[in-house]
JSON list of C-alpha atoms in Angstrom, two decimals:
[
{"chain": "A", "resi": 24, "resn": "MET", "atom": "CA", "xyz": [-14.88, 25.99, 11.97]},
{"chain": "A", "resi": 25, "resn": "LYS", "atom": "CA", "xyz": [-12.81, 25.17, 8.98]},
{"chain": "A", "resi": 26, "resn": "LYS", "atom": "CA", "xyz": [-9.84, 24.13, 11.20]},
{"chain": "A", "resi": 27, "resn": "PHE", "atom": "CA", "xyz": [-12.29, 22.18, 13.45]},
{"chain": "A", "resi": 28, "resn": "VAL", "atom": "CA", "xyz": [-13.72, 20.22, 10.60]},
{"chain": "A", "resi": 29, "resn": "ALA", "atom": "CA", "xyz": [-10.12, 19.63, 9.20]},
{"chain": "A", "resi": 30, "resn": "GLY", "atom": "CA", "xyz": [-8.98, 18.36, 12.62]},
{"chain": "A", "resi": 31, "resn": "MET", "atom": "CA", "xyz": [-12.00, 16.10, 12.87]},
{"chain": "A", "resi": 32, "resn": "LEU", "atom": "CA", "xyz": [-11.32, 14.72, 9.44]},
{"chain": "A", "resi": 33, "resn": "PHE", "atom": "CA", "xyz": [-7.61, 14.18, 10.35]},
{"chain": "A", "resi": 34, "resn": "GLY", "atom": "CA", "xyz": [-8.53, 12.65, 13.60]},
{"chain": "A", "resi": 35, "resn": "ALA", "atom": "CA", "xyz": [-10.88, 10.20, 11.88]},
{"chain": "A", "resi": 36, "resn": "ILE", "atom": "CA", "xyz": [-8.19, 9.26, 9.32]},
{"chain": "A", "resi": 37, "resn": "LEU", "atom": "CA", "xyz": [-5.79, 8.74, 12.28]},
{"chain": "A", "resi": 38, "resn": "MET", "atom": "CA", "xyz": [-8.25, 6.75, 14.13]},
{"chain": "A", "resi": 39, "resn": "LEU", "atom": "CA", "xyz": [-8.81, 4.45, 11.15]},
{"chain": "A", "resi": 40, "resn": "GLY", "atom": "CA", "xyz": [-5.15, 3.98, 10.80]},
{"chain": "A", "resi": 41, "resn": "VAL", "atom": "CA", "xyz": [-4.52, 3.46, 14.71]},
{"chain": "A", "resi": 42, "resn": "SER", "atom": "CA", "xyz": [-7.11, 0.76, 14.99]},
{"chain": "A", "resi": 43, "resn": "VAL", "atom": "CA", "xyz": [-4.75, -1.96, 13.78]},
{"chain": "A", "resi": 44, "resn": "SER", "atom": "CA", "xyz": [-4.80, -5.40, 15.20]},
{"chain": "A", "resi": 45, "resn": "ALA", "atom": "CA", "xyz": [-1.78, -7.02, 16.78]},
{"chain": "A", "resi": 46, "resn": "ALA", "atom": "CA", "xyz": [-1.72, -9.28, 13.78]},
{"chain": "A", "resi": 47, "resn": "ASN", "atom": "CA", "xyz": [-1.31, -6.41, 11.51]},
{"chain": "A", "resi": 48, "resn": "ILE", "atom": "CA", "xyz": [1.31, -4.86, 13.69]},
{"chain": "A", "resi": 49, "resn": "SER", "atom": "CA", "xyz": [3.33, -8.05, 13.71]},
{"chain": "A", "resi": 50, "resn": "ALA", "atom": "CA", "xyz": [3.18, -8.18, 9.91]},
{"chain": "A", "resi": 51, "resn": "ILE", "atom": "CA", "xyz": [5.16, -5.01, 9.86]},
{"chain": "A", "resi": 52, "resn": "ILE", "atom": "CA", "xyz": [7.71, -5.57, 12.63]},
{"chain": "A", "resi": 53, "resn": "GLY", "atom": "CA", "xyz": [11.07, -6.19, 11.15]},
{"chain": "A", "resi": 54, "resn": "LYS", "atom": "CA", "xyz": [9.97, -4.98, 7.71]},
{"chain": "A", "resi": 55, "resn": "LYS", "atom": "CA", "xyz": [12.22, -2.65, 5.59]},
{"chain": "A", "resi": 56, "resn": "VAL", "atom": "CA", "xyz": [11.04, 0.98, 5.51]},
{"chain": "A", "resi": 57, "resn": "ASP", "atom": "CA", "xyz": [10.43, 1.72, 1.83]},
{"chain": "A", "resi": 58, "resn": "GLY", "atom": "CA", "xyz": [10.73, 5.42, 2.27]},
{"chain": "A", "resi": 59, "resn": "THR", "atom": "CA", "xyz": [9.55, 8.47, 4.20]},
{"chain": "A", "resi": 60, "resn": "MET", "atom": "CA", "xyz": [7.21, 11.40, 3.55]},
{"chain": "A", "resi": 61, "resn": "THR", "atom": "CA", "xyz": [6.44, 14.65, 5.09]},
{"chain": "A", "resi": 62, "resn": "VAL", "atom": "CA", "xyz": [2.98, 15.13, 6.55]},
{"chain": "A", "resi": 63, "resn": "SER", "atom": "CA", "xyz": [1.25, 18.52, 6.86]},
{"chain": "A", "resi": 64, "resn": "VAL", "atom": "CA", "xyz": [-1.88, 19.53, 8.60]},
{"chain": "A", "resi": 65, "resn": "ASP", "atom": "CA", "xyz": [-3.62, 22.85, 7.78]},
{"chain": "A", "resi": 66, "resn": "GLY", "atom": "CA", "xyz": [-0.39, 23.78, 5.90]},
{"chain": "A", "resi": 67, "resn": "LYS", "atom": "CA", "xyz": [1.81, 23.21, 8.95]},
{"chain": "A", "resi": 68, "resn": "LYS", "atom": "CA", "xyz": [4.53, 20.40, 8.57]},
{"chain": "A", "resi": 69, "resn": "LEU", "atom": "CA", "xyz": [4.67, 17.88, 11.25]},
{"chain": "A", "resi": 70, "resn": "GLU", "atom": "CA", "xyz": [7.94, 17.49, 13.06]},
{"chain": "A", "resi": 71, "resn": "LYS", "atom": "CA", "xyz": [8.45, 13.88, 12.24]},
{"chain": "A", "resi": 72, "resn": "GLU", "atom": "CA", "xyz": [8.12, 12.26, 8.83]},
{"chain": "A", "resi": 73, "resn": "ALA", "atom": "CA", "xyz": [5.74, 9.31, 8.06]},
{"chain": "A", "resi": 74, "resn": "ALA", "atom": "CA", "xyz": [7.38, 6.01, 7.40]},
{"chain": "A", "resi": 75, "resn": "ILE", "atom": "CA", "xyz": [6.17, 3.97, 4.38]},
{"chain": "A", "resi": 76, "resn": "ILE", "atom": "CA", "xyz": [6.09, 0.17, 4.89]},
{"chain": "A", "resi": 77, "resn": "ASN", "atom": "CA", "xyz": [4.57, -2.16, 2.33]},
{"chain": "A", "resi": 78, "resn": "GLY", "atom": "CA", "xyz": [2.79, 0.85, 0.67]},
{"chain": "A", "resi": 79, "resn": "THR", "atom": "CA", "xyz": [1.12, 2.08, 3.88]},
{"chain": "A", "resi": 80, "resn": "SER", "atom": "CA", "xyz": [2.32, 5.27, 5.57]},
{"chain": "A", "resi": 81, "resn": "TYR", "atom": "CA", "xyz": [2.68, 5.25, 9.52]},
{"chain": "A", "resi": 82, "resn": "ILE", "atom": "CA", "xyz": [2.88, 8.54, 11.34]},
{"chain": "A", "resi": 83, "resn": "PRO", "atom": "CA", "xyz": [3.97, 9.16, 15.02]},
{"chain": "A", "resi": 84, "resn": "VAL", "atom": "CA", "xyz": [0.92, 9.31, 17.24]},
{"chain": "A", "resi": 85, "resn": "ARG", "atom": "CA", "xyz": [2.16, 12.17, 19.35]},
{"chain": "A", "resi": 86, "resn": "ASP", "atom": "CA", "xyz": [2.89, 14.42, 16.27]},
{"chain": "A", "resi": 87, "resn": "ALA", "atom": "CA", "xyz": [-0.49, 13.50, 14.73]},
{"chain": "A", "resi": 88, "resn": "THR", "atom": "CA", "xyz": [-2.32, 14.18, 17.98]},
{"chain": "A", "resi": 89, "resn": "ASN", "atom": "CA", "xyz": [-0.52, 17.54, 18.41]},
{"chain": "A", "resi": 90, "resn": "ALA", "atom": "CA", "xyz": [-1.37, 18.47, 14.79]},
{"chain": "A", "resi": 91, "resn": "ILE", "atom": "CA", "xyz": [-5.17, 18.04, 15.44]},
{"chain": "A", "resi": 92, "resn": "ASN", "atom": "CA", "xyz": [-5.01, 19.90, 18.61]},
{"chain": "A", "resi": 93, "resn": "GLY", "atom": "CA", "xyz": [-5.77, 16.66, 20.46]},
{"chain": "A", "resi": 94, "resn": "GLU", "atom": "CA", "xyz": [-4.46, 15.15, 23.74]},
{"chain": "A", "resi": 95, "resn": "ILE", "atom": "CA", "xyz": [-3.33, 11.61, 24.58]},
{"chain": "A", "resi": 96, "resn": "VAL", "atom": "CA", "xyz": [-5.22, 10.89, 27.73]},
{"chain": "A", "resi": 97, "resn": "SER", "atom": "CA", "xyz": [-4.33, 7.25, 28.20]},
{"chain": "A", "resi": 98, "resn": "VAL", "atom": "CA", "xyz": [-1.53, 4.87, 27.33]},
{"chain": "A", "resi": 99, "resn": "GLN", "atom": "CA", "xyz": [-2.13, 1.49, 28.92]},
{"chain": "A", "resi": 100, "resn": "ASN", "atom": "CA", "xyz": [-2.67, -2.24, 28.12]},
{"chain": "A", "resi": 101, "resn": "LYS", "atom": "CA", "xyz": [-1.48, -1.69, 24.39]},
{"chain": "A", "resi": 102, "resn": "HIS", "atom": "CA", "xyz": [-4.14, 0.96, 23.94]},
{"chain": "A", "resi": 103, "resn": "ILE", "atom": "CA", "xyz": [-3.69, 4.70, 23.21]},
{"chain": "A", "resi": 104, "resn": "GLU", "atom": "CA", "xyz": [-6.77, 6.87, 23.77]},
{"chain": "A", "resi": 105, "resn": "ILE", "atom": "CA", "xyz": [-6.78, 10.39, 22.08]},
{"chain": "A", "resi": 106, "resn": "VAL", "atom": "CA", "xyz": [-9.44, 13.13, 22.46]},
{"chain": "A", "resi": 107, "resn": "THR", "atom": "CA", "xyz": [-9.61, 16.29, 20.54]},
{"chain": "A", "resi": 108, "resn": "LYS", "atom": "CA", "xyz": [-10.75, 19.61, 21.92]},
{"chain": "A", "resi": 109, "resn": "GLY", "atom": "CA", "xyz": [-14.41, 19.82, 21.47]},
{"chain": "A", "resi": 110, "resn": "GLY", "atom": "CA", "xyz": [-15.04, 16.02, 21.08]},
{"chain": "A", "resi": 111, "resn": "ALA", "atom": "CA", "xyz": [-14.28, 13.66, 18.31]},
{"chain": "A", "resi": 112, "resn": "ALA", "atom": "CA", "xyz": [-17.67, 13.31, 16.73]},
{"chain": "A", "resi": 113, "resn": "VAL", "atom": "CA", "xyz": [-17.42, 12.79, 12.95]},
{"chain": "A", "resi": 114, "resn": "SER", "atom": "CA", "xyz": [-20.45, 13.48, 10.71]},
{"chain": "A", "resi": 115, "resn": "VAL", "atom": "CA", "xyz": [-21.70, 10.90, 8.04]},
{"chain": "A", "resi": 116, "resn": "ASP", "atom": "CA", "xyz": [-20.27, 13.32, 5.32]},
{"chain": "A", "resi": 117, "resn": "GLU", "atom": "CA", "xyz": [-16.84, 13.47, 7.02]},
{"chain": "A", "resi": 118, "resn": "GLN", "atom": "CA", "xyz": [-16.91, 9.65, 7.40]},
{"chain": "A", "resi": 119, "resn": "LYS", "atom": "CA", "xyz": [-17.82, 9.29, 3.70]},
{"chain": "A", "resi": 120, "resn": "LEU", "atom": "CA", "xyz": [-14.90, 11.69, 2.84]},
{"chain": "A", "resi": 121, "resn": "VAL", "atom": "CA", "xyz": [-12.54, 9.64, 5.02]},
{"chain": "A", "resi": 122, "resn": "ASN", "atom": "CA", "xyz": [-13.54, 6.38, 3.34]},
{"chain": "A", "resi": 123, "resn": "GLU", "atom": "CA", "xyz": [-13.10, 7.98, -0.16]},
{"chain": "A", "resi": 124, "resn": "MET", "atom": "CA", "xyz": [-9.66, 8.98, 0.85]},
{"chain": "A", "resi": 125, "resn": "ARG", "atom": "CA", "xyz": [-8.71, 5.75, 2.26]},
{"chain": "A", "resi": 126, "resn": "ILE", "atom": "CA", "xyz": [-9.96, 3.83, -0.95]},
{"chain": "A", "resi": 127, "resn": "THR", "atom": "CA", "xyz": [-8.38, 6.29, -3.26]},
{"chain": "A", "resi": 128, "resn": "SER", "atom": "CA", "xyz": [-5.03, 5.91, -1.48]},
{"chain": "A", "resi": 129, "resn": "LEU", "atom": "CA", "xyz": [-5.31, 2.06, -1.59]},
{"chain": "A", "resi": 130, "resn": "LEU", "atom": "CA", "xyz": [-6.39, 2.34, -5.13]},
{"chain": "A", "resi": 131, "resn": "SER", "atom": "CA", "xyz": [-3.42, 4.32, -6.06]},
{"chain": "A", "resi": 132, "resn": "THR", "atom": "CA", "xyz": [-0.99, 1.87, -4.19]},
{"chain": "A", "resi": 133, "resn": "LYS", "atom": "CA", "xyz": [-2.54, -1.17, -6.10]},
{"chain": "A", "resi": 134, "resn": "GLU", "atom": "CA", "xyz": [-2.32, 0.48, -9.38]},
{"chain": "A", "resi": 135, "resn": "ASP", "atom": "CA", "xyz": [1.42, 1.31, -8.75]},
{"chain": "A", "resi": 136, "resn": "GLN", "atom": "CA", "xyz": [1.93, -2.44, -7.74]},
{"chain": "A", "resi": 137, "resn": "LEU", "atom": "CA", "xyz": [0.23, -3.51, -11.02]},
{"chain": "A", "resi": 138, "resn": "SER", "atom": "CA", "xyz": [2.35, -1.16, -13.08]},
{"chain": "A", "resi": 139, "resn": "ARG", "atom": "CA", "xyz": [5.46, -2.51, -11.60]},
{"chain": "A", "resi": 140, "resn": "LEU", "atom": "CA", "xyz": [4.25, -6.07, -12.09]},
{"chain": "A", "resi": 141, "resn": "HIS", "atom": "CA", "xyz": [3.44, -5.47, -15.76]},
{"chain": "A", "resi": 142, "resn": "ALA", "atom": "CA", "xyz": [6.99, -4.12, -16.25]},
{"chain": "A", "resi": 143, "resn": "ASN", "atom": "CA", "xyz": [8.42, -7.27, -14.63]},
{"chain": "A", "resi": 144, "resn": "ILE", "atom": "CA", "xyz": [6.14, -9.63, -16.85]},
{"chain": "A", "resi": 145, "resn": "ASP", "atom": "CA", "xyz": [7.06, -7.64, -19.98]},
{"chain": "A", "resi": 146, "resn": "ALA", "atom": "CA", "xyz": [10.79, -7.97, -19.15]},
{"chain": "A", "resi": 147, "resn": "ARG", "atom": "CA", "xyz": [10.53, -11.69, -18.64]},
{"chain": "A", "resi": 148, "resn": "GLU", "atom": "CA", "xyz": [8.41, -12.23, -21.82]},
{"chain": "A", "resi": 149, "resn": "LYS", "atom": "CA", "xyz": [11.03, -10.26, -23.82]},
{"chain": "A", "resi": 150, "resn": "TYR", "atom": "CA", "xyz": [13.76, -12.56, -22.33]},
{"chain": "A", "resi": 151, "resn": "PHE", "atom": "CA", "xyz": [11.78, -15.62, -23.37]},
{"chain": "A", "resi": 152, "resn": "LYS", "atom": "CA", "xyz": [11.26, -14.14, -26.92]},
{"chain": "A", "resi": 153, "resn": "ASP", "atom": "CA", "xyz": [14.91, -13.18, -27.21]},
{"chain": "A", "resi": 154, "resn": "SER", "atom": "CA", "xyz": [16.10, -16.65, -25.93]},
{"chain": "A", "resi": 155, "resn": "GLU", "atom": "CA", "xyz": [14.43, -18.65, -28.66]},
{"chain": "A", "resi": 156, "resn": "GLY", "atom": "CA", "xyz": [17.79, -19.35, -30.20]},
{"chain": "A", "resi": 157, "resn": "VAL", "atom": "CA", "xyz": [20.39, -22.04, -29.41]},
{"chain": "A", "resi": 158, "resn": "TYR", "atom": "CA", "xyz": [22.60, -21.82, -26.15]},
{"chain": "A", "resi": 159, "resn": "ASN", "atom": "CA", "xyz": [25.63, -23.52, -25.08]},
{"chain": "A", "resi": 160, "resn": "TRP", "atom": "CA", "xyz": [24.24, -24.98, -21.86]},
{"chain": "A", "resi": 161, "resn": "GLY", "atom": "CA", "xyz": [26.54, -27.29, -19.97]},
{"chain": "A", "resi": 162, "resn": "GLY", "atom": "CA", "xyz": [28.79, -27.98, -22.86]},
{"chain": "A", "resi": 163, "resn": "GLY", "atom": "CA", "xyz": [26.22, -28.57, -25.49]},
{"chain": "A", "resi": 164, "resn": "ASP", "atom": "CA", "xyz": [24.02, -26.53, -27.66]},
{"chain": "A", "resi": 165, "resn": "GLN", "atom": "CA", "xyz": [20.44, -26.41, -26.49]},
{"chain": "A", "resi": 166, "resn": "GLN", "atom": "CA", "xyz": [17.39, -24.16, -26.83]},
{"chain": "A", "resi": 167, "resn": "LEU", "atom": "CA", "xyz": [16.29, -22.33, -23.71]},
{"chain": "A", "resi": 168, "resn": "LYS", "atom": "CA", "xyz": [12.99, -24.43, -23.55]},
{"chain": "A", "resi": 169, "resn": "ASP", "atom": "CA", "xyz": [15.22, -27.58, -23.36]},
{"chain": "A", "resi": 170, "resn": "THR", "atom": "CA", "xyz": [17.32, -26.38, -20.41]},
{"chain": "A", "resi": 171, "resn": "PRO", "atom": "CA", "xyz": [16.58, -27.28, -16.71]},
{"chain": "A", "resi": 172, "resn": "ALA", "atom": "CA", "xyz": [15.87, -23.54, -15.99]},
{"chain": "A", "resi": 173, "resn": "TYR", "atom": "CA", "xyz": [13.07, -23.21, -18.43]},
{"chain": "A", "resi": 174, "resn": "PRO", "atom": "CA", "xyz": [10.22, -24.74, -16.34]},
{"chain": "A", "resi": 175, "resn": "ILE", "atom": "CA", "xyz": [11.29, -22.79, -13.30]},
{"chain": "A", "resi": 176, "resn": "LEU", "atom": "CA", "xyz": [11.30, -19.51, -15.31]},
{"chain": "A", "resi": 177, "resn": "LEU", "atom": "CA", "xyz": [8.10, -20.30, -17.02]},
{"chain": "A", "resi": 178, "resn": "GLU", "atom": "CA", "xyz": [6.39, -21.02, -13.54]},
{"chain": "A", "resi": 179, "resn": "GLU", "atom": "CA", "xyz": [7.68, -17.73, -12.18]},
{"chain": "A", "resi": 180, "resn": "LEU", "atom": "CA", "xyz": [6.19, -15.87, -15.16]},
{"chain": "A", "resi": 181, "resn": "ASN", "atom": "CA", "xyz": [2.89, -17.71, -14.77]},
{"chain": "A", "resi": 182, "resn": "GLN", "atom": "CA", "xyz": [2.84, -16.79, -10.99]},
{"chain": "A", "resi": 183, "resn": "LEU", "atom": "CA", "xyz": [3.40, -13.10, -11.83]},
{"chain": "A", "resi": 184, "resn": "LYS", "atom": "CA", "xyz": [0.63, -13.16, -14.36]},
{"chain": "A", "resi": 185, "resn": "ALA", "atom": "CA", "xyz": [-1.65, -14.74, -11.67]},
{"chain": "A", "resi": 186, "resn": "GLU", "atom": "CA", "xyz": [-0.71, -11.91, -9.19]},
{"chain": "A", "resi": 187, "resn": "ALA", "atom": "CA", "xyz": [-1.55, -9.29, -11.92]},
{"chain": "A", "resi": 188, "resn": "GLU", "atom": "CA", "xyz": [-4.97, -10.82, -12.36]},
{"chain": "A", "resi": 189, "resn": "THR", "atom": "CA", "xyz": [-5.55, -10.76, -8.66]},
{"chain": "A", "resi": 190, "resn": "LEU", "atom": "CA", "xyz": [-4.46, -7.10, -8.45]},
{"chain": "A", "resi": 191, "resn": "LYS", "atom": "CA", "xyz": [-6.79, -6.21, -11.47]},
{"chain": "A", "resi": 192, "resn": "ASP", "atom": "CA", "xyz": [-9.64, -7.94, -9.51]},
{"chain": "A", "resi": 193, "resn": "GLU", "atom": "CA", "xyz": [-8.79, -5.94, -6.41]},
{"chain": "A", "resi": 194, "resn": "ILE", "atom": "CA", "xyz": [-8.62, -2.62, -8.25]},
{"chain": "A", "resi": 195, "resn": "ALA", "atom": "CA", "xyz": [-11.96, -3.15, -9.93]},
{"chain": "A", "resi": 196, "resn": "ASP", "atom": "CA", "xyz": [-13.37, -3.91, -6.48]},
{"chain": "A", "resi": 197, "resn": "LEU", "atom": "CA", "xyz": [-12.03, -0.68, -5.08]},
{"chain": "A", "resi": 198, "resn": "LYS", "atom": "CA", "xyz": [-13.32, 1.24, -8.07]},
{"chain": "A", "resi": 199, "resn": "ASP", "atom": "CA", "xyz": [-16.73, -0.16, -7.37]},
{"chain": "A", "resi": 200, "resn": "GLN", "atom": "CA", "xyz": [-16.44, 0.77, -3.70]},
{"chain": "A", "resi": 201, "resn": "LEU", "atom": "CA", "xyz": [-15.33, 4.28, -4.63]},
{"chain": "A", "resi": 202, "resn": "ALA", "atom": "CA", "xyz": [-18.27, 4.54, -7.06]},
{"chain": "A", "resi": 203, "resn": "ALA", "atom": "CA", "xyz": [-20.68, 3.45, -4.46]},
{"chain": "A", "resi": 204, "resn": "LEU", "atom": "CA", "xyz": [-19.59, 6.28, -2.27]},
{"chain": "A", "resi": 205, "resn": "GLN", "atom": "CA", "xyz": [-19.93, 9.00, -4.78]}
]
């Protein structure tokens, strides 16, 4: 029974990940793979690794299907249909757990992005602070704020700060969603 529930849970996660629109797929076509990770189901490592693209992991459908003791019954018209032995019904508790796992994963990704963004902002602010002296710019001494690069650098810094605020809002929303599930 434990393997059945784990299989159903993994199947539900897979189905959530597989139900991607064509717009989402074309958003990753041609994108750089950020890394790979191994995937295990019930302690058994899948043959192929998951690819990480823009913070989302993608696993091969056939490997995932085999791992949950499922079967690909149809591949046609850009649609893959998978069934698991014993049906694919997912209880409300399992669906809640799947949603919690999805939100927790997304929350972790957003928090990592925010951390990297803050590091970038801190480095740029340090550059501005350290660059308050006089520079030899184009043959004459000028302060950084008087150079043509200053407004561009300042605008980039402000854009990074705006991105950080947006990420903070998204993180707060995800935390609220997670709290509502628990």
